[in-house]
């Protein structure tokens, strides 16, 4: 969940650090623990890229557990290059890539890639494929946060408003913008947006318009006042 929040560029709740520390410091001998720890490492790597949280004194324990798990991952690599089964190997490799370990000499990335390719050539499930593909592209699930998903694919080129929003690094807030159609609210369209905290209602409408054509509107300025006289295509 915390990796998903980071990829969406949403702030973590106050309990996030405590939750992640519990996962990273776990010594439970269950096969799935390594998978959870790999997701936790990717979540921290993602958030570190955005906020540099590991440089803050209050996160010393998180930094220690994060680095300890990364070290443990590399020490548990098997002779065939794997870290267990296909799923676990893919997740741990993604975790190591997300934390900048792909060029380190104390583990064998090439052996891991060879193992993954062999596994993909054998019968496997779709989850195995989806977890392995990022590794084969030298990526991880933490890289989703670097993808601009705000652009409207129906428009040619980049929308100027969307580009400006993507470059904005100040504080943002989440806004729910709804259109109610019909006297009895027969149809309701709702979109959730993250916009600068000082955005006006008009600017929210402009942002919604770039996201979805349903929110296209027409306006006219009369005597220094902006009037919206049509909403929707």
PDB file of C-alpha atoms in Angstrom:
ATOM      1  CA  UNK A   1       0.000   0.000   0.000  1.00  0.00           C
ATOM      2  CA  UNK A   2       2.816   2.443   0.821  1.00  0.00           C
ATOM      3  CA  UNK A   3       4.508   1.776  -2.506  1.00  0.00           C
ATOM      4  CA  UNK A   4       1.215   2.545  -4.246  1.00  0.00           C
ATOM      5  CA  UNK A   5       0.842   5.800  -2.299  1.00  0.00           C
ATOM      6  CA  UNK A   6       4.366   6.825  -3.249  1.00  0.00           C
ATOM      7  CA  UNK A   7       3.806   6.012  -6.916  1.00  0.00           C
ATOM      8  CA  UNK A   8       0.687   8.204  -6.771  1.00  0.00           C
ATOM      9  CA  UNK A   9       2.803  10.906  -5.078  1.00  0.00           C
ATOM     10  CA  UNK A  10       0.455  10.868  -2.105  1.00  0.00           C
ATOM     11  CA  UNK A  11       1.872  11.496   1.389  1.00  0.00           C
ATOM     12  CA  UNK A  12       2.317   8.591   3.752  1.00  0.00           C
ATOM     13  CA  UNK A  13       0.184   8.370   6.922  1.00  0.00           C
ATOM     14  CA  UNK A  14       1.929   8.889  10.264  1.00  0.00           C
ATOM     15  CA  UNK A  15       2.102   5.149  10.976  1.00  0.00           C
ATOM     16  CA  UNK A  16       3.895   4.347   7.705  1.00  0.00           C
ATOM     17  CA  UNK A  17       7.427   4.401   9.093  1.00  0.00           C
ATOM     18  CA  UNK A  18       6.435   2.175  12.014  1.00  0.00           C
ATOM     19  CA  UNK A  19       4.678  -0.306   9.725  1.00  0.00           C
ATOM     20  CA  UNK A  20       7.599  -0.503   7.306  1.00  0.00           C
ATOM     21  CA  UNK A  21      10.115  -0.882  10.139  1.00  0.00           C
ATOM     22  CA  UNK A  22       8.148  -3.875  11.439  1.00  0.00           C
ATOM     23  CA  UNK A  23       8.315  -5.535   8.029  1.00  0.00           C
ATOM     24  CA  UNK A  24      11.989  -4.777   7.426  1.00  0.00           C
ATOM     25  CA  UNK A  25      13.066  -5.921  10.899  1.00  0.00           C
ATOM     26  CA  UNK A  26      11.016  -9.128  10.849  1.00  0.00           C
ATOM     27  CA  UNK A  27      12.977 -12.347  11.248  1.00  0.00           C
ATOM     28  CA  UNK A  28       9.936 -14.593  10.813  1.00  0.00           C
ATOM     29  CA  UNK A  29      10.781 -17.736   8.881  1.00  0.00           C
ATOM     30  CA  UNK A  30       7.951 -17.626   6.359  1.00  0.00           C
ATOM     31  CA  UNK A  31       8.544 -17.658   2.573  1.00  0.00           C
ATOM     32  CA  UNK A  32       6.350 -14.609   1.985  1.00  0.00           C
ATOM     33  CA  UNK A  33       8.308 -12.398   4.424  1.00  0.00           C
ATOM     34  CA  UNK A  34      11.010 -11.772   1.831  1.00  0.00           C
ATOM     35  CA  UNK A  35       8.349 -10.699  -0.658  1.00  0.00           C
ATOM     36  CA  UNK A  36       6.901  -8.217   1.837  1.00  0.00           C
ATOM     37  CA  UNK A  37      10.387  -6.924   2.618  1.00  0.00           C
ATOM     38  CA  UNK A  38      11.100  -6.445  -1.085  1.00  0.00           C
ATOM     39  CA  UNK A  39       7.940  -4.349  -1.437  1.00  0.00           C
ATOM     40  CA  UNK A  40       8.968  -2.387   1.668  1.00  0.00           C
ATOM     41  CA  UNK A  41      12.424  -1.678   0.224  1.00  0.00           C
ATOM     42  CA  UNK A  42      10.851  -0.442  -3.016  1.00  0.00           C
ATOM     43  CA  UNK A  43       8.455   1.776  -1.055  1.00  0.00           C
ATOM     44  CA  UNK A  44      11.319   3.354   0.888  1.00  0.00           C
ATOM     45  CA  UNK A  45      13.416   3.737  -2.279  1.00  0.00           C
ATOM     46  CA  UNK A  46      10.508   5.440  -4.021  1.00  0.00           C
ATOM     47  CA  UNK A  47       9.857   7.832  -1.146  1.00  0.00           C
ATOM     48  CA  UNK A  48      13.579   8.474  -0.681  1.00  0.00           C
ATOM     49  CA  UNK A  49      13.823   9.611  -4.310  1.00  0.00           C
ATOM     50  CA  UNK A  50      11.027  12.114  -3.696  1.00  0.00           C
ATOM     51  CA  UNK A  51      11.745  13.377  -0.184  1.00  0.00           C
ATOM     52  CA  UNK A  52      15.248  12.241   0.910  1.00  0.00           C
ATOM     53  CA  UNK A  53      13.670  10.987   4.135  1.00  0.00           C
ATOM     54  CA  UNK A  54      16.640   8.764   5.013  1.00  0.00           C
ATOM     55  CA  UNK A  55      18.775  11.870   5.571  1.00  0.00           C
ATOM     56  CA  UNK A  56      16.548  12.918   8.482  1.00  0.00           C
ATOM     57  CA  UNK A  57      17.591  11.972  12.015  1.00  0.00           C
ATOM     58  CA  UNK A  58      14.100  10.810  12.983  1.00  0.00           C
ATOM     59  CA  UNK A  59      14.335   8.080  10.332  1.00  0.00           C
ATOM     60  CA  UNK A  60      17.645   6.565  11.495  1.00  0.00           C
ATOM     61  CA  UNK A  61      16.005   3.271  12.453  1.00  0.00           C
ATOM     62  CA  UNK A  62      14.284   3.066   9.069  1.00  0.00           C
ATOM     63  CA  UNK A  63      17.582   3.716   7.290  1.00  0.00           C
ATOM     64  CA  UNK A  64      19.324   1.034   9.359  1.00  0.00           C
ATOM     65  CA  UNK A  65      16.634  -1.580   8.675  1.00  0.00           C
ATOM     66  CA  UNK A  66      16.463  -0.616   4.991  1.00  0.00           C
ATOM     67  CA  UNK A  67      20.213  -1.020   4.502  1.00  0.00           C
ATOM     68  CA  UNK A  68      20.276  -4.210   6.590  1.00  0.00           C
ATOM     69  CA  UNK A  69      17.624  -5.909   4.444  1.00  0.00           C
ATOM     70  CA  UNK A  70      19.388  -4.878   1.229  1.00  0.00           C
ATOM     71  CA  UNK A  71      22.606  -6.426   2.574  1.00  0.00           C
ATOM     72  CA  UNK A  72      20.736  -9.571   3.632  1.00  0.00           C
ATOM     73  CA  UNK A  73      19.122  -9.914   0.214  1.00  0.00           C
ATOM     74  CA  UNK A  74      22.504  -9.948  -1.506  1.00  0.00           C
ATOM     75  CA  UNK A  75      23.918 -12.436   0.997  1.00  0.00           C
ATOM     76  CA  UNK A  76      21.058 -14.885   0.398  1.00  0.00           C
ATOM     77  CA  UNK A  77      21.504 -15.113  -3.384  1.00  0.00           C
ATOM     78  CA  UNK A  78      21.740 -18.752  -4.433  1.00  0.00           C
ATOM     79  CA  UNK A  79      24.308 -20.273  -6.790  1.00  0.00           C
ATOM     80  CA  UNK A  80      21.844 -20.288  -9.696  1.00  0.00           C
ATOM     81  CA  UNK A  81      21.366 -16.519  -9.319  1.00  0.00           C
ATOM     82  CA  UNK A  82      17.937 -16.797  -7.729  1.00  0.00           C
ATOM     83  CA  UNK A  83      16.640 -15.730  -4.325  1.00  0.00           C
ATOM     84  CA  UNK A  84      14.089 -18.531  -4.142  1.00  0.00           C
ATOM     85  CA  UNK A  85      11.238 -18.991  -6.588  1.00  0.00           C
ATOM     86  CA  UNK A  86      10.416 -16.868  -9.644  1.00  0.00           C
ATOM     87  CA  UNK A  87       8.164 -14.433  -7.757  1.00  0.00           C
ATOM     88  CA  UNK A  88      10.562 -13.832  -4.870  1.00  0.00           C
ATOM     89  CA  UNK A  89      13.572 -13.529  -7.166  1.00  0.00           C
ATOM     90  CA  UNK A  90      11.805 -10.942  -9.317  1.00  0.00           C
ATOM     91  CA  UNK A  91      10.683  -8.905  -6.297  1.00  0.00           C
ATOM     92  CA  UNK A  92      14.067  -8.941  -4.553  1.00  0.00           C
ATOM     93  CA  UNK A  93      15.839  -8.014  -7.785  1.00  0.00           C
ATOM     94  CA  UNK A  94      13.426  -5.115  -8.264  1.00  0.00           C
ATOM     95  CA  UNK A  95      14.132  -4.038  -4.683  1.00  0.00           C
ATOM     96  CA  UNK A  96      17.882  -4.083  -5.316  1.00  0.00           C
ATOM     97  CA  UNK A  97      17.473  -2.142  -8.559  1.00  0.00           C
ATOM     98  CA  UNK A  98      15.230   0.444  -6.888  1.00  0.00           C
ATOM     99  CA  UNK A  99      17.849   1.000  -4.177  1.00  0.00           C
ATOM    100  CA  UNK A 100      20.636   1.577  -6.704  1.00  0.00           C
ATOM    101  CA  UNK A 101      22.403  -1.760  -6.227  1.00  0.00           C
ATOM    102  CA  UNK A 102      22.389  -2.978  -9.827  1.00  0.00           C
ATOM    103  CA  UNK A 103      26.085  -2.186 -10.391  1.00  0.00           C
ATOM    104  CA  UNK A 104      27.370  -3.350  -7.012  1.00  0.00           C
ATOM    105  CA  UNK A 105      29.859  -6.224  -7.109  1.00  0.00           C
ATOM    106  CA  UNK A 106      28.655  -8.125  -4.025  1.00  0.00           C
ATOM    107  CA  UNK A 107      25.855  -9.879  -5.857  1.00  0.00           C
ATOM    108  CA  UNK A 108      25.448 -11.316  -9.370  1.00  0.00           C
ATOM    109  CA  UNK A 109      22.804  -9.514 -11.402  1.00  0.00           C
ATOM    110  CA  UNK A 110      23.725 -11.290 -14.637  1.00  0.00           C
ATOM    111  CA  UNK A 111      23.202 -14.672 -12.979  1.00  0.00           C
ATOM    112  CA  UNK A 112      19.801 -13.503 -11.771  1.00  0.00           C
ATOM    113  CA  UNK A 113      18.804 -12.362 -15.256  1.00  0.00           C
ATOM    114  CA  UNK A 114      19.893 -15.730 -16.667  1.00  0.00           C
ATOM    115  CA  UNK A 115      17.783 -17.518 -14.042  1.00  0.00           C
ATOM    116  CA  UNK A 116      14.724 -15.362 -14.793  1.00  0.00           C
ATOM    117  CA  UNK A 117      15.021 -15.956 -18.539  1.00  0.00           C
ATOM    118  CA  UNK A 118      15.208 -19.702 -17.953  1.00  0.00           C
ATOM    119  CA  UNK A 119      12.096 -19.548 -15.783  1.00  0.00           C
ATOM    120  CA  UNK A 120      10.198 -17.527 -18.382  1.00  0.00           C
ATOM    121  CA  UNK A 121      11.030 -20.188 -20.965  1.00  0.00           C
ATOM    122  CA  UNK A 122       9.309 -22.756 -18.731  1.00  0.00           C
ATOM    123  CA  UNK A 123       5.613 -22.902 -17.778  1.00  0.00           C
ATOM    124  CA  UNK A 124       4.809 -20.068 -15.357  1.00  0.00           C
ATOM    125  CA  UNK A 125       1.878 -17.890 -14.305  1.00  0.00           C
ATOM    126  CA  UNK A 126       1.032 -14.366 -15.440  1.00  0.00           C
ATOM    127  CA  UNK A 127       2.102 -12.931 -12.081  1.00  0.00           C
ATOM    128  CA  UNK A 128       5.588 -14.286 -12.662  1.00  0.00           C
ATOM    129  CA  UNK A 129       5.726 -12.585 -16.051  1.00  0.00           C
ATOM    130  CA  UNK A 130       4.471  -9.246 -14.729  1.00  0.00           C
ATOM    131  CA  UNK A 131       7.001  -9.233 -11.896  1.00  0.00           C
ATOM    132  CA  UNK A 132       9.895 -10.231 -14.154  1.00  0.00           C
ATOM    133  CA  UNK A 133       9.344  -7.774 -17.015  1.00  0.00           C
ATOM    134  CA  UNK A 134      10.438  -4.688 -15.022  1.00  0.00           C
ATOM    135  CA  UNK A 135      13.715  -6.438 -14.137  1.00  0.00           C
ATOM    136  CA  UNK A 136      14.427  -7.225 -17.792  1.00  0.00           C
ATOM    137  CA  UNK A 137      14.062  -3.496 -18.471  1.00  0.00           C
ATOM    138  CA  UNK A 138      16.319  -2.572 -15.523  1.00  0.00           C
ATOM    139  CA  UNK A 139      13.287  -1.100 -13.751  1.00  0.00           C
ATOM    140  CA  UNK A 140      11.211  -1.733 -10.649  1.00  0.00           C
ATOM    141  CA  UNK A 141       7.664  -1.044  -9.503  1.00  0.00           C
ATOM    142  CA  UNK A 142       9.062   2.047  -7.766  1.00  0.00           C
ATOM    143  CA  UNK A 143       9.709   3.577 -11.199  1.00  0.00           C
ATOM    144  CA  UNK A 144       5.972   4.003 -11.775  1.00  0.00           C
ATOM    145  CA  UNK A 145       6.195   7.247  -9.800  1.00  0.00           C
ATOM    146  CA  UNK A 146       8.447   8.664 -12.529  1.00  0.00           C
ATOM    147  CA  UNK A 147       5.826   8.169 -15.250  1.00  0.00           C
ATOM    148  CA  UNK A 148       3.596  11.120 -16.126  1.00  0.00           C
ATOM    149  CA  UNK A 149       0.071   9.682 -16.153  1.00  0.00           C
ATOM    150  CA  UNK A 150      -1.701  13.040 -16.292  1.00  0.00           C
ATOM    151  CA  UNK A 151      -1.577  13.558 -20.041  1.00  0.00           C
ATOM    152  CA  UNK A 152      -4.728  13.075 -22.091  1.00  0.00           C
ATOM    153  CA  UNK A 153      -3.913  10.500 -24.812  1.00  0.00           C
ATOM    154  CA  UNK A 154      -6.672  11.904 -27.026  1.00  0.00           C
ATOM    155  CA  UNK A 155      -4.780  15.146 -27.434  1.00  0.00           C
ATOM    156  CA  UNK A 156      -1.821  15.606 -29.742  1.00  0.00           C
ATOM    157  CA  UNK A 157       1.366  16.370 -27.863  1.00  0.00           C
ATOM    158  CA  UNK A 158       1.636  17.596 -24.296  1.00  0.00           C
ATOM    159  CA  UNK A 159      -1.024  19.830 -22.891  1.00  0.00           C
ATOM    160  CA  UNK A 160       0.586  22.998 -21.518  1.00  0.00           C
ATOM    161  CA  UNK A 161      -1.533  23.004 -18.370  1.00  0.00           C
ATOM    162  CA  UNK A 162      -0.712  19.368 -17.623  1.00  0.00           C
ATOM    163  CA  UNK A 163       2.995  20.020 -18.196  1.00  0.00           C
ATOM    164  CA  UNK A 164       2.966  22.919 -15.757  1.00  0.00           C
ATOM    165  CA  UNK A 165       1.184  20.796 -13.160  1.00  0.00           C
ATOM    166  CA  UNK A 166       3.690  17.979 -13.590  1.00  0.00           C
ATOM    167  CA  UNK A 167       6.578  20.372 -12.924  1.00  0.00           C
ATOM    168  CA  UNK A 168       4.938  21.943  -9.869  1.00  0.00           C
ATOM    169  CA  UNK A 169       6.772  20.913  -6.681  1.00  0.00           C
ATOM    170  CA  UNK A 170       4.896  22.974  -4.073  1.00  0.00           C
ATOM    171  CA  UNK A 171       2.251  21.736  -1.611  1.00  0.00           C
ATOM    172  CA  UNK A 172      -0.810  20.131  -3.171  1.00  0.00           C
ATOM    173  CA  UNK A 173      -4.271  19.115  -2.015  1.00  0.00           C
ATOM    174  CA  UNK A 174      -6.746  16.481  -3.169  1.00  0.00           C
ATOM    175  CA  UNK A 175      -9.944  17.854  -4.723  1.00  0.00           C
ATOM    176  CA  UNK A 176     -13.118  16.021  -5.693  1.00  0.00           C
ATOM    177  CA  UNK A 177     -14.848  17.721  -8.634  1.00  0.00           C
ATOM    178  CA  UNK A 178     -18.329  16.482  -9.580  1.00  0.00           C
ATOM    179  CA  UNK A 179     -20.786  17.319 -12.340  1.00  0.00           C
ATOM    180  CA  UNK A 180     -24.479  16.680 -11.665  1.00  0.00           C
ATOM    181  CA  UNK A 181     -26.567  16.353 -14.816  1.00  0.00           C
ATOM    182  CA  UNK A 182     -30.367  16.544 -14.865  1.00  0.00           C
ATOM    183  CA  UNK A 183     -32.890  17.985 -12.430  1.00  0.00           C
ATOM    184  CA  UNK A 184     -32.838  14.771 -10.409  1.00  0.00           C
ATOM    185  CA  UNK A 185     -29.085  14.309 -10.728  1.00  0.00           C
ATOM    186  CA  UNK A 186     -29.665  11.608 -13.331  1.00  0.00           C
ATOM    187  CA  UNK A 187     -25.961  11.393 -14.169  1.00  0.00           C
ATOM    188  CA  UNK A 188     -23.028  12.199 -11.911  1.00  0.00           C
ATOM    189  CA  UNK A 189     -19.441  12.479 -13.132  1.00  0.00           C
ATOM    190  CA  UNK A 190     -16.699  12.702 -10.494  1.00  0.00           C
ATOM    191  CA  UNK A 191     -12.961  13.163 -10.825  1.00  0.00           C
ATOM    192  CA  UNK A 192     -10.303  13.365  -8.117  1.00  0.00           C
ATOM    193  CA  UNK A 193      -7.418  15.766  -8.687  1.00  0.00           C
ATOM    194  CA  UNK A 194      -4.226  16.783  -6.911  1.00  0.00           C
ATOM    195  CA  UNK A 195      -3.730  20.511  -7.389  1.00  0.00           C
ATOM    196  CA  UNK A 196      -1.708  23.313  -5.745  1.00  0.00           C
ATOM    197  CA  UNK A 197      -3.211  24.404  -2.442  1.00  0.00           C
ATOM    198  CA  UNK A 198      -3.842  27.947  -3.706  1.00  0.00           C
ATOM    199  CA  UNK A 199      -5.820  26.852  -6.795  1.00  0.00           C
ATOM    200  CA  UNK A 200      -9.083  28.650  -7.526  1.00  0.00           C
ATOM    201  CA  UNK A 201     -12.276  26.869  -8.597  1.00  0.00           C
ATOM    202  CA  UNK A 202     -11.632  28.045 -12.160  1.00  0.00           C
ATOM    203  CA  UNK A 203      -8.136  26.531 -12.154  1.00  0.00           C
ATOM    204  CA  UNK A 204      -9.527  23.250 -10.819  1.00  0.00           C
ATOM    205  CA  UNK A 205     -11.994  23.235 -13.719  1.00  0.00           C
ATOM    206  CA  UNK A 206      -9.141  23.860 -16.168  1.00  0.00           C
ATOM    207  CA  UNK A 207      -7.176  20.976 -14.680  1.00  0.00           C
ATOM    208  CA  UNK A 208     -10.191  18.653 -14.899  1.00  0.00           C
ATOM    209  CA  UNK A 209     -10.662  19.672 -18.528  1.00  0.00           C
ATOM    210  CA  UNK A 210      -7.135  18.492 -19.384  1.00  0.00           C
ATOM    211  CA  UNK A 211      -7.787  15.142 -17.693  1.00  0.00           C
ATOM    212  CA  UNK A 212     -11.144  14.246 -19.245  1.00  0.00           C
ATOM    213  CA  UNK A 213     -13.149  15.775 -22.093  1.00  0.00           C
ATOM    214  CA  UNK A 214     -16.367  15.351 -20.067  1.00  0.00           C
ATOM    215  CA  UNK A 215     -15.256  18.356 -18.027  1.00  0.00           C
ATOM    216  CA  UNK A 216     -14.674  20.642 -21.015  1.00  0.00           C
ATOM    217  CA  UNK A 217     -16.304  24.001 -20.444  1.00  0.00           C
ATOM    218  CA  UNK A 218     -16.819  27.347 -22.161  1.00  0.00           C
ATOM    219  CA  UNK A 219     -16.496  30.679 -20.446  1.00  0.00           C
ATOM    220  CA  UNK A 220     -16.568  34.360 -21.217  1.00  0.00           C
ATOM    221  CA  UNK A 221     -15.172  37.363 -19.409  1.00  0.00           C
ATOM    222  CA  UNK A 222     -17.671  40.195 -18.969  1.00  0.00           C
ATOM    223  CA  UNK A 223     -16.814  43.357 -17.027  1.00  0.00           C
ATOM    224  CA  UNK A 224     -13.763  41.666 -15.495  1.00  0.00           C
ATOM    225  CA  UNK A 225     -15.919  38.761 -14.285  1.00  0.00           C
ATOM    226  CA  UNK A 226     -15.520  35.197 -15.589  1.00  0.00           C
ATOM    227  CA  UNK A 227     -18.783  33.456 -16.485  1.00  0.00           C
ATOM    228  CA  UNK A 228     -19.022  29.742 -17.290  1.00  0.00           C
ATOM    229  CA  UNK A 229     -21.936  29.197 -19.644  1.00  0.00           C
ATOM    230  CA  UNK A 230     -21.425  25.596 -20.787  1.00  0.00           C
ATOM    231  CA  UNK A 231     -19.912  22.467 -19.245  1.00  0.00           C
ATOM    232  CA  UNK A 232     -19.390  19.257 -21.177  1.00  0.00           C
ATOM    233  CA  UNK A 233     -18.850  18.510 -24.823  1.00  0.00           C
TER     234      UNK A 233
END
